Amino acid sequence: MAAQKKRNGYLHNFSDDDQMVAKATFENFEPEPGTMSGYRIAKDFAENPAVWGARGFYYCGDNGSGKSHLLSSIANHLRNNGYAVIYTTGKTLIQRAKPAMSKAEVLEAYRTCDVLIIDEIGADVPADWEIADLFTVMNSRQGRKPILYGSNLTIDELEAKMNVKQLGWGTRLMERIIADTVGQIMMKGESRRFNKHAENQTWLQRRLKGNA
């Protein structure tokens, strides 16, 4: 137990927790008709990781639809139950693997953690050498350990965007995602970011009235 805790603590050093939704849980997520399926899948994955094995999934949907909240909830739930989970984004994963850093150590952490979560994949188009690092990570986990993805793009849109940079990149990426996921999970709902804005406006009005 002590060895596992030490291992998990070490691997969590490679997680970009500042990109997670703060204090996200399944209990404080409010499902809508368009996000209920995504919510149920996330909760089942978090509660039954051994059953899922190396299978992951790919969330896609607009900003504020709850993708990051559910991915963060998975990370928090699994960590509380002894699993090593690395949460990162497509951009920060690549930045961590730059030559100036210890690339071998970083890639090994991504390879060996129990669950790897890559949010915002496709938000940026990597350079030639950077996409190779992403493929290295994906290949090292294929059929062994799960990767969960979050994106504003559908898998087809991600493929097309990457292929514009260099023909074949997007297709290779798409094939790797499809190979070890149960598929694309659409998240459709009202943006929670606007809800938060409304809450902040209400707080401000109460504050100005001396009630907050």
Tab-separated table of C-alpha atoms in Angstrom:
chain	number	residue	atom	x	y	z
A	1	MET	CA	0.000	0.000	0.000
A	2	ALA	CA	2.795	2.416	0.886
A	3	ALA	CA	4.637	1.567	-2.333
A	4	GLN	CA	1.496	2.130	-4.391
A	5	LYS	CA	0.859	5.462	-2.702
A	6	LYS	CA	4.429	6.529	-3.410
A	7	ARG	CA	4.113	5.445	-7.059
A	8	ASN	CA	0.845	7.279	-7.506
A	9	GLY	CA	2.233	10.423	-5.902
A	10	TYR	CA	5.195	10.351	-8.254
A	11	LEU	CA	3.038	9.884	-11.349
A	12	HIS	CA	0.648	12.626	-10.284
A	13	ASN	CA	3.580	15.059	-10.527
A	14	PHE	CA	3.147	14.775	-14.290
A	15	SER	CA	-0.543	15.666	-14.160
A	16	ASP	CA	-1.736	19.140	-15.096
A	17	ASP	CA	-4.297	19.436	-12.342
A	18	ASP	CA	-4.580	23.185	-12.872
A	19	GLN	CA	-6.415	22.304	-16.104
A	20	MET	CA	-9.024	20.264	-14.233
A	21	VAL	CA	-12.395	21.570	-13.073
A	22	ALA	CA	-11.877	22.439	-9.417
A	23	LYS	CA	-13.672	20.137	-6.955
A	24	ALA	CA	-15.511	18.319	-9.748
A	25	THR	CA	-17.530	15.286	-8.647
A	26	PHE	CA	-20.366	13.254	-10.123
A	27	GLU	CA	-22.588	14.578	-7.349
A	28	ASN	CA	-22.161	18.229	-8.366
A	29	PHE	CA	-22.655	17.548	-12.074
A	30	GLU	CA	-26.150	18.361	-13.332
A	31	PRO	CA	-26.995	16.089	-16.276
A	32	GLU	CA	-29.233	17.295	-19.085
A	33	PRO	CA	-30.890	15.142	-21.750
A	34	GLY	CA	-27.947	15.759	-24.092
A	35	THR	CA	-25.322	14.895	-21.456
A	36	MET	CA	-27.022	12.073	-19.571
A	37	SER	CA	-25.372	9.351	-21.654
A	38	GLY	CA	-21.944	10.926	-21.149
A	39	TYR	CA	-22.595	11.192	-17.418
A	40	ARG	CA	-23.619	7.532	-17.117
A	41	ILE	CA	-20.611	6.361	-19.108
A	42	ALA	CA	-18.188	8.442	-17.020
A	43	LYS	CA	-19.671	7.191	-13.763
A	44	ASP	CA	-19.590	3.563	-14.914
A	45	PHE	CA	-15.975	3.883	-16.021
A	46	ALA	CA	-14.935	5.434	-12.701
A	47	GLU	CA	-16.768	2.818	-10.641
A	48	ASN	CA	-15.725	-0.189	-12.747
A	49	PRO	CA	-12.240	0.425	-14.179
A	50	ALA	CA	-11.312	-3.260	-14.074
A	51	VAL	CA	-14.333	-4.147	-16.216
A	52	TRP	CA	-13.454	-1.482	-18.785
A	53	GLY	CA	-9.861	-2.677	-18.967
A	54	ALA	CA	-7.943	-0.876	-21.720
A	55	ARG	CA	-11.077	0.610	-23.264
A	56	GLY	CA	-11.453	4.381	-23.192
A	57	PHE	CA	-13.849	6.834	-24.826
A	58	TYR	CA	-13.891	10.115	-26.725
A	59	TYR	CA	-16.068	12.999	-25.549
A	60	CYS	CA	-16.900	15.679	-28.084
A	61	GLY	CA	-19.062	18.743	-27.686
A	62	ASP	CA	-19.084	22.508	-27.423
A	63	ASN	CA	-17.297	24.468	-24.710
A	64	GLY	CA	-19.136	24.354	-21.407
A	65	SER	CA	-21.086	21.181	-22.164
A	66	GLY	CA	-19.553	19.341	-19.201
A	67	LYS	CA	-16.778	17.308	-20.825
A	68	SER	CA	-14.006	18.597	-18.567
A	69	HIS	CA	-16.198	18.363	-15.472
A	70	LEU	CA	-16.871	14.671	-16.064
A	71	LEU	CA	-13.256	13.896	-16.991
A	72	SER	CA	-12.131	15.694	-13.819
A	73	SER	CA	-14.718	13.768	-11.793
A	74	ILE	CA	-13.315	10.500	-13.127
A	75	ALA	CA	-9.792	11.540	-12.162
A	76	ASN	CA	-10.821	12.536	-8.643
A	77	HIS	CA	-12.904	9.395	-8.061
A	78	LEU	CA	-10.206	7.014	-9.265
A	79	ARG	CA	-7.457	8.749	-7.305
A	80	ASN	CA	-9.544	8.469	-4.162
A	81	ASN	CA	-9.666	4.737	-4.829
A	82	GLY	CA	-5.945	4.197	-5.282
A	83	TYR	CA	-5.462	4.659	-9.029
A	84	ALA	CA	-2.756	6.758	-10.679
A	85	VAL	CA	-4.457	9.161	-13.076
A	86	ILE	CA	-2.721	11.783	-15.205
A	87	TYR	CA	-4.904	14.602	-16.501
A	88	THR	CA	-3.476	16.741	-19.255
A	89	THR	CA	-4.416	18.529	-22.465
A	90	GLY	CA	-3.203	17.900	-25.971
A	91	LYS	CA	-1.083	21.041	-25.812
A	92	THR	CA	0.481	20.528	-22.370
A	93	LEU	CA	1.209	16.854	-23.064
A	94	ILE	CA	3.367	17.901	-25.990
A	95	GLN	CA	4.989	20.757	-24.073
A	96	ARG	CA	6.031	18.402	-21.281
A	97	ALA	CA	7.735	16.125	-23.790
A	98	LYS	CA	9.956	18.859	-25.267
A	99	PRO	CA	13.674	17.978	-25.433
A	100	ALA	CA	14.572	20.580	-22.799
A	101	MET	CA	12.728	18.460	-20.260
A	102	SER	CA	13.321	14.827	-19.380
A	103	LYS	CA	11.401	13.375	-22.308
A	104	ALA	CA	12.027	9.752	-21.376
A	105	GLU	CA	10.713	10.311	-17.839
A	106	VAL	CA	7.646	12.183	-19.063
A	107	LEU	CA	6.752	9.606	-21.715
A	108	GLU	CA	7.254	6.794	-19.207
A	109	ALA	CA	4.793	8.454	-16.811
A	110	TYR	CA	2.213	8.772	-19.580
A	111	ARG	CA	2.826	5.136	-20.542
A	112	THR	CA	2.526	3.628	-17.062
A	113	CYS	CA	-0.201	5.601	-15.274
A	114	ASP	CA	-3.419	3.626	-14.760
A	115	VAL	CA	-5.581	6.094	-16.672
A	116	LEU	CA	-4.458	8.895	-18.992
A	117	ILE	CA	-6.894	11.729	-19.695
A	118	ILE	CA	-6.164	14.011	-22.660
A	119	ASP	CA	-8.564	16.940	-22.770
A	120	GLU	CA	-8.818	19.561	-25.528
A	121	ILE	CA	-7.187	17.308	-28.107
A	122	GLY	CA	-7.190	19.036	-31.474
A	123	ALA	CA	-7.289	22.564	-30.063
A	124	ASP	CA	-3.774	23.068	-31.429
A	125	VAL	CA	-2.077	21.440	-34.398
A	126	PRO	CA	1.297	20.017	-33.277
A	127	ALA	CA	4.529	20.478	-35.189
A	128	ASP	CA	6.031	17.527	-37.069
A	129	TRP	CA	8.223	16.257	-34.220
A	130	GLU	CA	5.533	16.904	-31.619
A	131	ILE	CA	2.930	14.649	-33.202
A	132	ALA	CA	5.458	11.816	-33.030
A	133	ASP	CA	5.501	12.138	-29.219
A	134	LEU	CA	1.707	11.972	-29.118
A	135	PHE	CA	1.739	8.831	-31.266
A	136	THR	CA	4.411	7.329	-29.000
A	137	VAL	CA	2.175	7.807	-25.963
A	138	MET	CA	-0.894	6.397	-27.703
A	139	ASN	CA	0.977	3.392	-29.119
A	140	SER	CA	2.531	2.546	-25.749
A	141	ARG	CA	-0.915	2.257	-24.130
A	142	GLN	CA	-2.750	0.569	-26.995
A	143	GLY	CA	-4.446	-2.583	-25.753
A	144	ARG	CA	-2.878	-2.130	-22.317
A	145	LYS	CA	-4.267	0.875	-20.467
A	146	PRO	CA	-7.072	3.319	-21.249
A	147	ILE	CA	-6.941	6.849	-22.607
A	148	LEU	CA	-9.935	9.155	-22.222
A	149	TYR	CA	-10.270	12.090	-24.630
A	150	GLY	CA	-12.126	15.379	-24.612
A	151	SER	CA	-12.480	17.647	-27.635
A	152	ASN	CA	-14.633	20.299	-29.277
A	153	LEU	CA	-14.142	18.330	-32.497
A	154	THR	CA	-15.745	15.102	-33.635
A	155	ILE	CA	-13.280	12.358	-34.539
A	156	ASP	CA	-13.892	13.083	-38.233
A	157	GLU	CA	-13.258	16.798	-37.708
A	158	LEU	CA	-10.071	16.016	-35.773
A	159	GLU	CA	-8.889	13.789	-38.611
A	160	ALA	CA	-9.567	16.500	-41.202
A	161	LYS	CA	-7.843	19.215	-39.151
A	162	MET	CA	-4.699	17.170	-38.632
A	163	ASN	CA	-4.596	16.052	-42.264
A	164	VAL	CA	-4.482	19.694	-43.354
A	165	LYS	CA	-1.155	20.005	-41.522
A	166	GLN	CA	0.239	16.861	-43.102
A	167	LEU	CA	-1.709	14.316	-45.090
A	168	GLY	CA	-2.069	11.077	-43.172
A	169	TRP	CA	-1.524	12.460	-39.660
A	170	GLY	CA	-5.202	12.834	-38.917
A	171	THR	CA	-6.032	9.409	-40.291
A	172	ARG	CA	-3.376	7.748	-38.151
A	173	LEU	CA	-4.583	9.638	-35.092
A	174	MET	CA	-8.202	8.738	-35.788
A	175	GLU	CA	-7.320	5.058	-36.213
A	176	ARG	CA	-5.532	4.973	-32.862
A	177	ILE	CA	-8.417	6.644	-31.075
A	178	ILE	CA	-10.989	4.294	-32.584
A	179	ALA	CA	-8.898	1.174	-31.908
A	180	ASP	CA	-9.048	1.437	-28.102
A	181	THR	CA	-12.186	3.410	-27.330
A	182	VAL	CA	-15.848	2.483	-27.243
A	183	GLY	CA	-16.342	5.369	-29.621
A	184	GLN	CA	-17.458	8.951	-29.731
A	185	ILE	CA	-19.736	10.262	-26.965
A	186	MET	CA	-21.576	13.431	-27.931
A	187	MET	CA	-22.108	16.014	-25.195
A	188	LYS	CA	-24.904	18.441	-25.985
A	189	GLY	CA	-26.109	20.880	-23.364
A	190	GLU	CA	-26.321	24.512	-22.380
A	191	SER	CA	-22.969	26.004	-21.470
A	192	ARG	CA	-22.390	25.863	-17.741
A	193	ARG	CA	-20.006	28.773	-18.090
A	194	PHE	CA	-22.932	31.086	-18.789
A	195	ASN	CA	-24.698	29.641	-15.740
A	196	LYS	CA	-21.664	30.500	-13.646
A	197	HIS	CA	-21.641	34.008	-15.093
A	198	ALA	CA	-25.285	34.431	-14.061
A	199	GLU	CA	-24.429	33.219	-10.546
A	200	ASN	CA	-21.605	35.742	-10.316
A	201	GLN	CA	-23.887	38.533	-11.494
A	202	THR	CA	-26.429	37.610	-8.835
A	203	TRP	CA	-23.692	37.564	-6.195
A	204	LEU	CA	-22.510	41.012	-7.297
A	205	GLN	CA	-25.998	42.486	-7.062
A	206	ARG	CA	-26.406	41.041	-3.568
A	207	ARG	CA	-22.980	42.355	-2.639
A	208	LEU	CA	-23.852	45.862	-3.786
A	209	LYS	CA	-27.004	45.700	-1.694
A	210	GLY	CA	-24.972	44.667	1.332
A	211	ASN	CA	-26.426	41.172	1.551
A	212	ALA	CA	-23.368	39.119	0.612
